[in-house]
């Protein structure tokens, strides 16, 4: 689901200056991204969704628990606030075999720390609840998930206080084993953000397609992928029957995995999930009184049209625009 390609010389040059270009905050001051810093430029997705308005208003995701159900973390020190309830639902897992860590990538775009190094997450001050749920050994090839374990993961997220649940995964079949857990999440007041899929199809994959199911619609947002120029990525699944609940967010050539010498470029609607979930956390931190349905409505109503005016079956409600959503929340 991801692609990684970056020239070696460019990798070295980009990361070497990151710390020097991002001033540190004072001891008791919540840090804010510095627009002139390399850390900010590498984190281009935050600018693309106009998160700056939230940061200037003091919204950083603080106090909001966001669960990411994926393949786990390799570097928990990347995150300012990692929930102690973060877990792996597969006991006695075999050691990983050196695969790229999809779970760490999606989590870093959501909530990695603002520390002057590499990139920062769009909701960098949110509390990350990382739930690993992939089948044991499956990530040696293509990571896969058991629907029953996913259901357990959703229940676990709800029971541990998650207000937002990210599902950066896909199935070509309906997932009956997950439906009771989704009902539990809806009843608890959690907002669910699910990946549209990466096949260029006219309809989202499951579980994102549950956004068009009346039982879950108010609590599910579908995330499609945009390019750095704000266009819908041609490989992103379209809105289809979930058009009213579909948002487009950065998902092509986003930057992750910044080490001492290099970063990686990745693409996929999984990464778009991180931006939409992070946007929800920013709104919730600014307006703790808002319910999940209110936050979803603000995100959807605040989107910028990508194609024809209004909702359409290709780009749904349009491009995620946090500044517009915050303005709506203030009215």
PDB file of C-alpha atoms in Angstrom:
ATOM      1  CA  UNK A   1       0.000   0.000   0.000  1.00  0.00           C
ATOM      2  CA  UNK A   2       3.014   2.307   0.242  1.00  0.00           C
ATOM      3  CA  UNK A   3       5.828   3.346  -1.982  1.00  0.00           C
ATOM      4  CA  UNK A   4       9.165   4.632  -0.771  1.00  0.00           C
ATOM      5  CA  UNK A   5      11.554   6.489  -3.071  1.00  0.00           C
ATOM      6  CA  UNK A   6      13.996   9.254  -2.268  1.00  0.00           C
ATOM      7  CA  UNK A   7      17.414  10.073  -3.692  1.00  0.00           C
ATOM      8  CA  UNK A   8      20.281   9.431  -1.278  1.00  0.00           C
ATOM      9  CA  UNK A   9      21.962  12.826  -1.669  1.00  0.00           C
ATOM     10  CA  UNK A  10      18.689  14.646  -1.168  1.00  0.00           C
ATOM     11  CA  UNK A  11      17.938  12.553   1.884  1.00  0.00           C
ATOM     12  CA  UNK A  12      21.198  13.566   3.548  1.00  0.00           C
ATOM     13  CA  UNK A  13      20.744  17.280   2.813  1.00  0.00           C
ATOM     14  CA  UNK A  14      17.151  17.456   4.011  1.00  0.00           C
ATOM     15  CA  UNK A  15      17.549  15.965   7.444  1.00  0.00           C
ATOM     16  CA  UNK A  16      20.930  17.425   8.349  1.00  0.00           C
ATOM     17  CA  UNK A  17      19.551  20.936   8.874  1.00  0.00           C
ATOM     18  CA  UNK A  18      16.212  20.132  10.490  1.00  0.00           C
ATOM     19  CA  UNK A  19      17.130  20.888  14.104  1.00  0.00           C
ATOM     20  CA  UNK A  20      18.941  24.110  13.250  1.00  0.00           C
ATOM     21  CA  UNK A  21      15.953  25.605  11.438  1.00  0.00           C
ATOM     22  CA  UNK A  22      13.284  25.020  14.090  1.00  0.00           C
ATOM     23  CA  UNK A  23      13.558  27.248  17.197  1.00  0.00           C
ATOM     24  CA  UNK A  24      12.814  25.631  20.533  1.00  0.00           C
ATOM     25  CA  UNK A  25       9.835  26.751  22.621  1.00  0.00           C
ATOM     26  CA  UNK A  26      10.262  28.252  26.080  1.00  0.00           C
ATOM     27  CA  UNK A  27      10.021  25.806  28.955  1.00  0.00           C
ATOM     28  CA  UNK A  28       6.340  26.322  29.823  1.00  0.00           C
ATOM     29  CA  UNK A  29       5.122  27.213  26.345  1.00  0.00           C
ATOM     30  CA  UNK A  30       3.297  24.805  24.066  1.00  0.00           C
ATOM     31  CA  UNK A  31       5.465  24.628  20.934  1.00  0.00           C
ATOM     32  CA  UNK A  32       4.025  25.645  17.594  1.00  0.00           C
ATOM     33  CA  UNK A  33       5.311  24.760  14.140  1.00  0.00           C
ATOM     34  CA  UNK A  34       7.673  27.345  12.665  1.00  0.00           C
ATOM     35  CA  UNK A  35       6.683  28.074   9.078  1.00  0.00           C
ATOM     36  CA  UNK A  36      10.255  28.755   8.002  1.00  0.00           C
ATOM     37  CA  UNK A  37      11.668  25.538   9.420  1.00  0.00           C
ATOM     38  CA  UNK A  38      12.625  22.461   7.463  1.00  0.00           C
ATOM     39  CA  UNK A  39      10.502  20.405   9.863  1.00  0.00           C
ATOM     40  CA  UNK A  40       7.471  22.390   8.699  1.00  0.00           C
ATOM     41  CA  UNK A  41       8.350  22.048   5.017  1.00  0.00           C
ATOM     42  CA  UNK A  42       8.852  18.311   5.356  1.00  0.00           C
ATOM     43  CA  UNK A  43       5.458  18.099   7.068  1.00  0.00           C
ATOM     44  CA  UNK A  44       3.799  19.650   4.015  1.00  0.00           C
ATOM     45  CA  UNK A  45       0.486  17.885   4.628  1.00  0.00           C
ATOM     46  CA  UNK A  46      -0.227  20.014   7.709  1.00  0.00           C
ATOM     47  CA  UNK A  47       0.053  23.140   5.598  1.00  0.00           C
ATOM     48  CA  UNK A  48      -2.026  21.615   2.820  1.00  0.00           C
ATOM     49  CA  UNK A  49      -4.986  21.082   5.161  1.00  0.00           C
ATOM     50  CA  UNK A  50      -4.469  24.565   6.664  1.00  0.00           C
ATOM     51  CA  UNK A  51      -3.756  23.362  10.167  1.00  0.00           C
ATOM     52  CA  UNK A  52      -1.866  26.603  10.900  1.00  0.00           C
ATOM     53  CA  UNK A  53      -5.110  28.293  11.895  1.00  0.00           C
ATOM     54  CA  UNK A  54      -5.642  25.665  14.573  1.00  0.00           C
ATOM     55  CA  UNK A  55      -2.099  26.015  15.891  1.00  0.00           C
ATOM     56  CA  UNK A  56      -2.413  29.801  16.118  1.00  0.00           C
ATOM     57  CA  UNK A  57      -5.644  29.338  18.069  1.00  0.00           C
ATOM     58  CA  UNK A  58      -3.843  27.034  20.495  1.00  0.00           C
ATOM     59  CA  UNK A  59      -5.371  23.792  19.188  1.00  0.00           C
ATOM     60  CA  UNK A  60      -2.750  21.037  19.140  1.00  0.00           C
ATOM     61  CA  UNK A  61      -4.803  17.932  19.913  1.00  0.00           C
ATOM     62  CA  UNK A  62      -3.922  18.114  23.595  1.00  0.00           C
ATOM     63  CA  UNK A  63      -6.133  15.955  25.795  1.00  0.00           C
ATOM     64  CA  UNK A  64      -7.694  14.018  22.916  1.00  0.00           C
ATOM     65  CA  UNK A  65      -7.067  10.259  22.685  1.00  0.00           C
ATOM     66  CA  UNK A  66      -6.796   9.045  19.096  1.00  0.00           C
ATOM     67  CA  UNK A  67      -6.563   5.304  18.440  1.00  0.00           C
ATOM     68  CA  UNK A  68      -4.729   4.042  15.383  1.00  0.00           C
ATOM     69  CA  UNK A  69      -5.478   0.393  14.597  1.00  0.00           C
ATOM     70  CA  UNK A  70      -2.625  -0.797  12.422  1.00  0.00           C
ATOM     71  CA  UNK A  71       0.670  -2.701  12.578  1.00  0.00           C
ATOM     72  CA  UNK A  72       2.072  -1.124  15.736  1.00  0.00           C
ATOM     73  CA  UNK A  73       5.045   1.084  16.507  1.00  0.00           C
ATOM     74  CA  UNK A  74       8.767   0.632  16.154  1.00  0.00           C
ATOM     75  CA  UNK A  75       9.718   3.898  17.862  1.00  0.00           C
ATOM     76  CA  UNK A  76       7.428   5.034  20.672  1.00  0.00           C
ATOM     77  CA  UNK A  77       9.888   7.821  21.538  1.00  0.00           C
ATOM     78  CA  UNK A  78       8.643   9.637  18.425  1.00  0.00           C
ATOM     79  CA  UNK A  79       5.446  10.581  20.221  1.00  0.00           C
ATOM     80  CA  UNK A  80       5.053  13.239  22.908  1.00  0.00           C
ATOM     81  CA  UNK A  81       2.006  11.514  24.380  1.00  0.00           C
ATOM     82  CA  UNK A  82       1.796   7.760  23.870  1.00  0.00           C
ATOM     83  CA  UNK A  83      -1.034   6.160  25.825  1.00  0.00           C
ATOM     84  CA  UNK A  84       0.165   3.550  28.327  1.00  0.00           C
ATOM     85  CA  UNK A  85      -2.802   1.487  27.132  1.00  0.00           C
ATOM     86  CA  UNK A  86      -1.172   1.038  23.709  1.00  0.00           C
ATOM     87  CA  UNK A  87      -1.076  -2.667  22.999  1.00  0.00           C
ATOM     88  CA  UNK A  88      -0.557  -5.588  20.639  1.00  0.00           C
ATOM     89  CA  UNK A  89      -3.652  -7.789  20.475  1.00  0.00           C
ATOM     90  CA  UNK A  90      -1.730 -10.800  19.157  1.00  0.00           C
ATOM     91  CA  UNK A  91       0.031 -12.614  22.031  1.00  0.00           C
ATOM     92  CA  UNK A  92       3.466 -14.190  21.568  1.00  0.00           C
ATOM     93  CA  UNK A  93       3.988 -12.580  18.177  1.00  0.00           C
ATOM     94  CA  UNK A  94       6.954 -13.762  16.101  1.00  0.00           C
ATOM     95  CA  UNK A  95       9.750 -11.200  15.591  1.00  0.00           C
ATOM     96  CA  UNK A  96       9.175  -8.898  12.626  1.00  0.00           C
ATOM     97  CA  UNK A  97      11.254  -9.493   9.543  1.00  0.00           C
ATOM     98  CA  UNK A  98      12.409  -5.982   8.681  1.00  0.00           C
ATOM     99  CA  UNK A  99       9.303  -4.791   6.841  1.00  0.00           C
ATOM    100  CA  UNK A 100       8.518  -1.069   6.602  1.00  0.00           C
ATOM    101  CA  UNK A 101       6.373  -0.197   9.585  1.00  0.00           C
ATOM    102  CA  UNK A 102       3.057   0.945   8.171  1.00  0.00           C
ATOM    103  CA  UNK A 103       1.672   1.489  11.667  1.00  0.00           C
ATOM    104  CA  UNK A 104       4.492   3.778  12.691  1.00  0.00           C
ATOM    105  CA  UNK A 105       4.145   5.763   9.470  1.00  0.00           C
ATOM    106  CA  UNK A 106       0.420   6.400   9.867  1.00  0.00           C
ATOM    107  CA  UNK A 107       0.865   7.206  13.549  1.00  0.00           C
ATOM    108  CA  UNK A 108       3.716   9.629  12.890  1.00  0.00           C
ATOM    109  CA  UNK A 109       1.645  11.651  10.416  1.00  0.00           C
ATOM    110  CA  UNK A 110      -1.056  11.833  13.048  1.00  0.00           C
ATOM    111  CA  UNK A 111       0.802  12.552  16.275  1.00  0.00           C
ATOM    112  CA  UNK A 112       4.607  12.520  16.083  1.00  0.00           C
ATOM    113  CA  UNK A 113       6.215  15.111  18.334  1.00  0.00           C
ATOM    114  CA  UNK A 114       7.071  18.655  17.311  1.00  0.00           C
ATOM    115  CA  UNK A 115      10.744  18.561  18.274  1.00  0.00           C
ATOM    116  CA  UNK A 116      12.715  20.196  15.466  1.00  0.00           C
ATOM    117  CA  UNK A 117      13.670  16.884  13.874  1.00  0.00           C
ATOM    118  CA  UNK A 118      12.197  15.229  10.789  1.00  0.00           C
ATOM    119  CA  UNK A 119       8.437  15.752  10.596  1.00  0.00           C
ATOM    120  CA  UNK A 120       5.625  16.427  13.065  1.00  0.00           C
ATOM    121  CA  UNK A 121       2.112  15.010  13.254  1.00  0.00           C
ATOM    122  CA  UNK A 122      -0.858  17.170  12.339  1.00  0.00           C
ATOM    123  CA  UNK A 123      -2.178  16.737  15.905  1.00  0.00           C
ATOM    124  CA  UNK A 124       1.283  16.580  17.466  1.00  0.00           C
ATOM    125  CA  UNK A 125       0.046  17.054  21.040  1.00  0.00           C
ATOM    126  CA  UNK A 126      -2.732  14.426  20.930  1.00  0.00           C
ATOM    127  CA  UNK A 127      -2.500  11.217  22.943  1.00  0.00           C
ATOM    128  CA  UNK A 128      -1.815   8.304  20.613  1.00  0.00           C
ATOM    129  CA  UNK A 129      -3.399   4.961  21.468  1.00  0.00           C
ATOM    130  CA  UNK A 130      -1.549   2.510  19.235  1.00  0.00           C
ATOM    131  CA  UNK A 131      -3.314  -0.828  18.772  1.00  0.00           C
ATOM    132  CA  UNK A 132      -1.465  -3.475  16.806  1.00  0.00           C
ATOM    133  CA  UNK A 133      -3.877  -5.921  15.180  1.00  0.00           C
ATOM    134  CA  UNK A 134      -2.227  -7.451  12.095  1.00  0.00           C
ATOM    135  CA  UNK A 135      -2.069 -11.234  11.677  1.00  0.00           C
ATOM    136  CA  UNK A 136       1.098 -12.727  13.087  1.00  0.00           C
ATOM    137  CA  UNK A 137       3.703 -13.013  10.338  1.00  0.00           C
ATOM    138  CA  UNK A 138       1.559 -11.429   7.625  1.00  0.00           C
ATOM    139  CA  UNK A 139       3.746  -8.339   7.284  1.00  0.00           C
ATOM    140  CA  UNK A 140       6.553 -10.450   5.841  1.00  0.00           C
ATOM    141  CA  UNK A 141       4.600 -10.063   2.603  1.00  0.00           C
ATOM    142  CA  UNK A 142       1.463  -7.889   2.727  1.00  0.00           C
ATOM    143  CA  UNK A 143       0.036  -7.074   6.135  1.00  0.00           C
ATOM    144  CA  UNK A 144      -3.432  -8.520   6.721  1.00  0.00           C
ATOM    145  CA  UNK A 145      -5.995  -8.399   9.506  1.00  0.00           C
ATOM    146  CA  UNK A 146      -8.515 -10.809  11.009  1.00  0.00           C
ATOM    147  CA  UNK A 147     -11.949  -9.093  11.196  1.00  0.00           C
ATOM    148  CA  UNK A 148     -12.563 -10.578  14.651  1.00  0.00           C
ATOM    149  CA  UNK A 149      -9.320  -9.045  15.929  1.00  0.00           C
ATOM    150  CA  UNK A 150     -10.251  -5.720  14.335  1.00  0.00           C
ATOM    151  CA  UNK A 151     -13.554  -5.853  16.201  1.00  0.00           C
ATOM    152  CA  UNK A 152     -11.646  -6.483  19.421  1.00  0.00           C
ATOM    153  CA  UNK A 153      -9.373  -3.551  18.586  1.00  0.00           C
ATOM    154  CA  UNK A 154     -12.304  -1.175  18.101  1.00  0.00           C
ATOM    155  CA  UNK A 155     -13.826  -2.282  21.400  1.00  0.00           C
ATOM    156  CA  UNK A 156     -10.451  -1.836  23.091  1.00  0.00           C
ATOM    157  CA  UNK A 157     -10.109   1.676  21.666  1.00  0.00           C
ATOM    158  CA  UNK A 158     -13.550   2.663  22.924  1.00  0.00           C
ATOM    159  CA  UNK A 159     -12.959   1.141  26.352  1.00  0.00           C
ATOM    160  CA  UNK A 160      -9.703   3.089  26.674  1.00  0.00           C
ATOM    161  CA  UNK A 161     -11.161   6.489  25.963  1.00  0.00           C
ATOM    162  CA  UNK A 162     -10.528   6.994  22.250  1.00  0.00           C
ATOM    163  CA  UNK A 163     -12.566   9.862  20.822  1.00  0.00           C
ATOM    164  CA  UNK A 164     -11.221   9.218  17.321  1.00  0.00           C
ATOM    165  CA  UNK A 165     -10.432   5.810  15.795  1.00  0.00           C
ATOM    166  CA  UNK A 166      -8.294   5.514  12.661  1.00  0.00           C
ATOM    167  CA  UNK A 167      -8.707   2.483  10.382  1.00  0.00           C
ATOM    168  CA  UNK A 168      -5.938   2.712   7.741  1.00  0.00           C
ATOM    169  CA  UNK A 169      -6.782  -0.688   6.238  1.00  0.00           C
ATOM    170  CA  UNK A 170      -8.927  -2.240   3.541  1.00  0.00           C
ATOM    171  CA  UNK A 171     -11.102  -5.224   2.702  1.00  0.00           C
ATOM    172  CA  UNK A 172     -12.898  -6.062  -0.534  1.00  0.00           C
ATOM    173  CA  UNK A 173     -15.671  -7.759   1.408  1.00  0.00           C
ATOM    174  CA  UNK A 174     -18.209  -6.648   3.946  1.00  0.00           C
ATOM    175  CA  UNK A 175     -17.039  -7.277   7.524  1.00  0.00           C
ATOM    176  CA  UNK A 176     -19.978  -8.623   9.568  1.00  0.00           C
ATOM    177  CA  UNK A 177     -17.638  -9.576  12.419  1.00  0.00           C
ATOM    178  CA  UNK A 178     -16.842  -5.878  12.923  1.00  0.00           C
ATOM    179  CA  UNK A 179     -20.368  -4.499  12.879  1.00  0.00           C
ATOM    180  CA  UNK A 180     -21.187  -4.987  16.551  1.00  0.00           C
ATOM    181  CA  UNK A 181     -17.927  -3.243  17.465  1.00  0.00           C
ATOM    182  CA  UNK A 182     -18.778  -0.378  15.128  1.00  0.00           C
ATOM    183  CA  UNK A 183     -22.157  -0.061  16.831  1.00  0.00           C
ATOM    184  CA  UNK A 184     -20.327   0.046  20.176  1.00  0.00           C
ATOM    185  CA  UNK A 185     -18.079   2.823  18.871  1.00  0.00           C
ATOM    186  CA  UNK A 186     -21.023   4.841  17.560  1.00  0.00           C
ATOM    187  CA  UNK A 187     -22.876   4.467  20.863  1.00  0.00           C
ATOM    188  CA  UNK A 188     -19.782   5.590  22.787  1.00  0.00           C
ATOM    189  CA  UNK A 189     -19.499   8.799  20.789  1.00  0.00           C
ATOM    190  CA  UNK A 190     -16.283   7.944  18.922  1.00  0.00           C
ATOM    191  CA  UNK A 191     -15.549   9.235  15.424  1.00  0.00           C
ATOM    192  CA  UNK A 192     -14.204   6.651  12.960  1.00  0.00           C
ATOM    193  CA  UNK A 193     -11.978   7.555   9.999  1.00  0.00           C
ATOM    194  CA  UNK A 194     -11.412   4.812   7.408  1.00  0.00           C
ATOM    195  CA  UNK A 195      -9.266   4.578   4.272  1.00  0.00           C
ATOM    196  CA  UNK A 196     -11.033   4.771   0.900  1.00  0.00           C
ATOM    197  CA  UNK A 197      -8.654   2.315  -0.800  1.00  0.00           C
ATOM    198  CA  UNK A 198      -5.894   2.543  -3.391  1.00  0.00           C
ATOM    199  CA  UNK A 199      -7.309   0.881  -6.524  1.00  0.00           C
ATOM    200  CA  UNK A 200      -8.854   3.876  -8.285  1.00  0.00           C
ATOM    201  CA  UNK A 201     -12.306   2.265  -7.990  1.00  0.00           C
ATOM    202  CA  UNK A 202     -15.602   4.141  -8.012  1.00  0.00           C
ATOM    203  CA  UNK A 203     -16.504   2.952  -4.499  1.00  0.00           C
ATOM    204  CA  UNK A 204     -14.547   2.881  -1.229  1.00  0.00           C
ATOM    205  CA  UNK A 205     -13.405  -0.422   0.226  1.00  0.00           C
ATOM    206  CA  UNK A 206     -14.672  -1.823   3.518  1.00  0.00           C
ATOM    207  CA  UNK A 207     -14.820  -0.775   6.326  1.00  0.00           C
ATOM    208  CA  UNK A 208     -14.943   2.734   4.817  1.00  0.00           C
ATOM    209  CA  UNK A 209     -18.083   1.830   2.899  1.00  0.00           C
ATOM    210  CA  UNK A 210     -19.938   1.585   6.189  1.00  0.00           C
ATOM    211  CA  UNK A 211     -20.112   5.384   5.914  1.00  0.00           C
ATOM    212  CA  UNK A 212     -23.125   4.869   3.641  1.00  0.00           C
ATOM    213  CA  UNK A 213     -24.818   2.519   6.145  1.00  0.00           C
ATOM    214  CA  UNK A 214     -27.433   4.443   8.198  1.00  0.00           C
ATOM    215  CA  UNK A 215     -26.400   2.559  11.346  1.00  0.00           C
ATOM    216  CA  UNK A 216     -22.925   4.062  11.289  1.00  0.00           C
ATOM    217  CA  UNK A 217     -23.030   6.998   8.881  1.00  0.00           C
ATOM    218  CA  UNK A 218     -23.007   9.802  11.456  1.00  0.00           C
ATOM    219  CA  UNK A 219     -19.809   8.468  13.007  1.00  0.00           C
ATOM    220  CA  UNK A 220     -17.762   7.395   9.950  1.00  0.00           C
ATOM    221  CA  UNK A 221     -15.698   9.550   7.580  1.00  0.00           C
ATOM    222  CA  UNK A 222     -14.002   8.134   4.480  1.00  0.00           C
ATOM    223  CA  UNK A 223     -10.512   9.436   3.649  1.00  0.00           C
ATOM    224  CA  UNK A 224      -9.458   9.649   0.008  1.00  0.00           C
ATOM    225  CA  UNK A 225      -5.990  10.779  -1.066  1.00  0.00           C
ATOM    226  CA  UNK A 226      -4.867  14.093  -2.534  1.00  0.00           C
ATOM    227  CA  UNK A 227      -1.599  15.121  -4.133  1.00  0.00           C
ATOM    228  CA  UNK A 228       0.670  17.961  -3.053  1.00  0.00           C
ATOM    229  CA  UNK A 229      -1.134  20.169  -5.582  1.00  0.00           C
ATOM    230  CA  UNK A 230      -4.499  19.439  -3.971  1.00  0.00           C
ATOM    231  CA  UNK A 231      -5.869  17.163  -6.670  1.00  0.00           C
ATOM    232  CA  UNK A 232      -7.440  13.758  -6.097  1.00  0.00           C
ATOM    233  CA  UNK A 233      -4.757  11.087  -6.597  1.00  0.00           C
ATOM    234  CA  UNK A 234      -5.676   9.028  -9.661  1.00  0.00           C
ATOM    235  CA  UNK A 235      -5.205   5.748  -7.780  1.00  0.00           C
ATOM    236  CA  UNK A 236      -7.402   6.785  -4.823  1.00  0.00           C
ATOM    237  CA  UNK A 237     -10.796   5.103  -4.619  1.00  0.00           C
ATOM    238  CA  UNK A 238     -13.578   7.574  -5.277  1.00  0.00           C
ATOM    239  CA  UNK A 239     -16.465   8.613  -3.047  1.00  0.00           C
ATOM    240  CA  UNK A 240     -19.248   6.642  -4.737  1.00  0.00           C
ATOM    241  CA  UNK A 241     -22.181   5.894  -2.454  1.00  0.00           C
ATOM    242  CA  UNK A 242     -20.294   7.419   0.497  1.00  0.00           C
ATOM    243  CA  UNK A 243     -20.031  10.848  -1.152  1.00  0.00           C
ATOM    244  CA  UNK A 244     -21.709  12.678   1.736  1.00  0.00           C
ATOM    245  CA  UNK A 245     -19.094  11.305   4.162  1.00  0.00           C
ATOM    246  CA  UNK A 246     -15.980  11.458   1.967  1.00  0.00           C
ATOM    247  CA  UNK A 247     -13.058  13.855   2.451  1.00  0.00           C
ATOM    248  CA  UNK A 248      -9.835  14.187   0.488  1.00  0.00           C
ATOM    249  CA  UNK A 249      -6.573  14.688   2.411  1.00  0.00           C
ATOM    250  CA  UNK A 250      -2.839  14.375   1.648  1.00  0.00           C
ATOM    251  CA  UNK A 251      -1.900  10.844   0.695  1.00  0.00           C
ATOM    252  CA  UNK A 252       0.557  10.964  -2.201  1.00  0.00           C
ATOM    253  CA  UNK A 253       4.282  11.452  -1.631  1.00  0.00           C
ATOM    254  CA  UNK A 254       3.949  12.335   2.032  1.00  0.00           C
ATOM    255  CA  UNK A 255       7.155  12.279   4.041  1.00  0.00           C
ATOM    256  CA  UNK A 256       7.784   9.832   6.895  1.00  0.00           C
ATOM    257  CA  UNK A 257      10.548   7.798   8.535  1.00  0.00           C
ATOM    258  CA  UNK A 258      13.059  10.617   8.876  1.00  0.00           C
ATOM    259  CA  UNK A 259      16.269   9.282  10.365  1.00  0.00           C
ATOM    260  CA  UNK A 260      19.696  10.841  10.711  1.00  0.00           C
ATOM    261  CA  UNK A 261      20.396  10.499   6.998  1.00  0.00           C
ATOM    262  CA  UNK A 262      17.154  10.145   5.087  1.00  0.00           C
ATOM    263  CA  UNK A 263      13.364  10.266   4.910  1.00  0.00           C
ATOM    264  CA  UNK A 264      10.903   8.208   2.858  1.00  0.00           C
ATOM    265  CA  UNK A 265       8.068   9.158   0.541  1.00  0.00           C
ATOM    266  CA  UNK A 266       4.916   7.060   0.880  1.00  0.00           C
ATOM    267  CA  UNK A 267       1.544   7.035  -0.837  1.00  0.00           C
ATOM    268  CA  UNK A 268      -1.823   5.571   0.122  1.00  0.00           C
ATOM    269  CA  UNK A 269      -5.216   6.501   1.532  1.00  0.00           C
ATOM    270  CA  UNK A 270      -3.962   5.039   4.827  1.00  0.00           C
ATOM    271  CA  UNK A 271      -1.956   8.229   5.239  1.00  0.00           C
ATOM    272  CA  UNK A 272      -4.982  10.377   4.429  1.00  0.00           C
ATOM    273  CA  UNK A 273      -6.667   8.756   7.439  1.00  0.00           C
ATOM    274  CA  UNK A 274      -3.974  10.290   9.654  1.00  0.00           C
ATOM    275  CA  UNK A 275      -4.728  13.822   8.473  1.00  0.00           C
ATOM    276  CA  UNK A 276      -8.499  13.517   8.850  1.00  0.00           C
ATOM    277  CA  UNK A 277      -8.185  11.875  12.275  1.00  0.00           C
ATOM    278  CA  UNK A 278      -5.679  14.541  13.297  1.00  0.00           C
ATOM    279  CA  UNK A 279      -8.011  17.300  12.109  1.00  0.00           C
ATOM    280  CA  UNK A 280     -10.767  15.825  14.264  1.00  0.00           C
ATOM    281  CA  UNK A 281      -8.421  15.849  17.267  1.00  0.00           C
ATOM    282  CA  UNK A 282      -7.567  19.510  16.680  1.00  0.00           C
ATOM    283  CA  UNK A 283     -11.249  20.456  16.635  1.00  0.00           C
ATOM    284  CA  UNK A 284     -11.948  18.387  19.739  1.00  0.00           C
ATOM    285  CA  UNK A 285      -9.074  19.983  21.639  1.00  0.00           C
ATOM    286  CA  UNK A 286     -10.359  23.426  20.728  1.00  0.00           C
ATOM    287  CA  UNK A 287     -13.996  22.550  21.447  1.00  0.00           C
ATOM    288  CA  UNK A 288     -14.139  19.677  23.977  1.00  0.00           C
ATOM    289  CA  UNK A 289     -17.904  20.070  24.139  1.00  0.00           C
ATOM    290  CA  UNK A 290     -18.396  18.859  20.570  1.00  0.00           C
ATOM    291  CA  UNK A 291     -19.750  15.384  19.972  1.00  0.00           C
ATOM    292  CA  UNK A 292     -18.380  13.082  17.267  1.00  0.00           C
ATOM    293  CA  UNK A 293     -21.262  13.871  14.928  1.00  0.00           C
ATOM    294  CA  UNK A 294     -20.672  17.610  15.396  1.00  0.00           C
ATOM    295  CA  UNK A 295     -16.976  17.242  14.594  1.00  0.00           C
ATOM    296  CA  UNK A 296     -17.721  15.154  11.515  1.00  0.00           C
ATOM    297  CA  UNK A 297     -20.232  17.731  10.307  1.00  0.00           C
ATOM    298  CA  UNK A 298     -17.733  20.579  10.779  1.00  0.00           C
ATOM    299  CA  UNK A 299     -15.012  18.722   8.891  1.00  0.00           C
ATOM    300  CA  UNK A 300     -17.359  17.792   6.047  1.00  0.00           C
ATOM    301  CA  UNK A 301     -19.042  21.193   5.814  1.00  0.00           C
ATOM    302  CA  UNK A 302     -15.684  22.958   5.930  1.00  0.00           C
ATOM    303  CA  UNK A 303     -14.223  21.041   2.987  1.00  0.00           C
ATOM    304  CA  UNK A 304     -13.246  22.912  -0.188  1.00  0.00           C
ATOM    305  CA  UNK A 305     -14.816  21.792  -3.447  1.00  0.00           C
ATOM    306  CA  UNK A 306     -12.372  19.860  -5.578  1.00  0.00           C
ATOM    307  CA  UNK A 307     -14.468  19.441  -8.717  1.00  0.00           C
ATOM    308  CA  UNK A 308     -17.947  20.793  -9.392  1.00  0.00           C
ATOM    309  CA  UNK A 309     -19.582  22.874  -6.688  1.00  0.00           C
ATOM    310  CA  UNK A 310     -21.145  20.714  -3.986  1.00  0.00           C
ATOM    311  CA  UNK A 311     -20.959  17.001  -3.229  1.00  0.00           C
ATOM    312  CA  UNK A 312     -20.100  14.592  -6.038  1.00  0.00           C
ATOM    313  CA  UNK A 313     -19.436  10.865  -6.474  1.00  0.00           C
ATOM    314  CA  UNK A 314     -15.743  11.365  -7.242  1.00  0.00           C
ATOM    315  CA  UNK A 315     -14.350  13.689  -4.570  1.00  0.00           C
ATOM    316  CA  UNK A 316     -17.281  13.623  -2.159  1.00  0.00           C
ATOM    317  CA  UNK A 317     -17.390  16.742  -0.008  1.00  0.00           C
ATOM    318  CA  UNK A 318     -13.974  17.917  -1.203  1.00  0.00           C
ATOM    319  CA  UNK A 319     -10.586  18.709   0.332  1.00  0.00           C
ATOM    320  CA  UNK A 320     -10.063  18.790   4.103  1.00  0.00           C
ATOM    321  CA  UNK A 321      -9.698  22.411   5.261  1.00  0.00           C
ATOM    322  CA  UNK A 322      -9.143  22.743   9.001  1.00  0.00           C
ATOM    323  CA  UNK A 323      -9.196  26.546   8.928  1.00  0.00           C
ATOM    324  CA  UNK A 324     -12.680  26.601   7.437  1.00  0.00           C
ATOM    325  CA  UNK A 325     -13.891  23.962   9.879  1.00  0.00           C
ATOM    326  CA  UNK A 326     -12.575  25.994  12.826  1.00  0.00           C
ATOM    327  CA  UNK A 327     -14.334  29.076  11.510  1.00  0.00           C
ATOM    328  CA  UNK A 328     -17.597  27.137  11.342  1.00  0.00           C
ATOM    329  CA  UNK A 329     -17.032  25.874  14.893  1.00  0.00           C
ATOM    330  CA  UNK A 330     -16.634  29.446  16.134  1.00  0.00           C
ATOM    331  CA  UNK A 331     -19.969  30.564  14.684  1.00  0.00           C
TER     332      UNK A 331
END
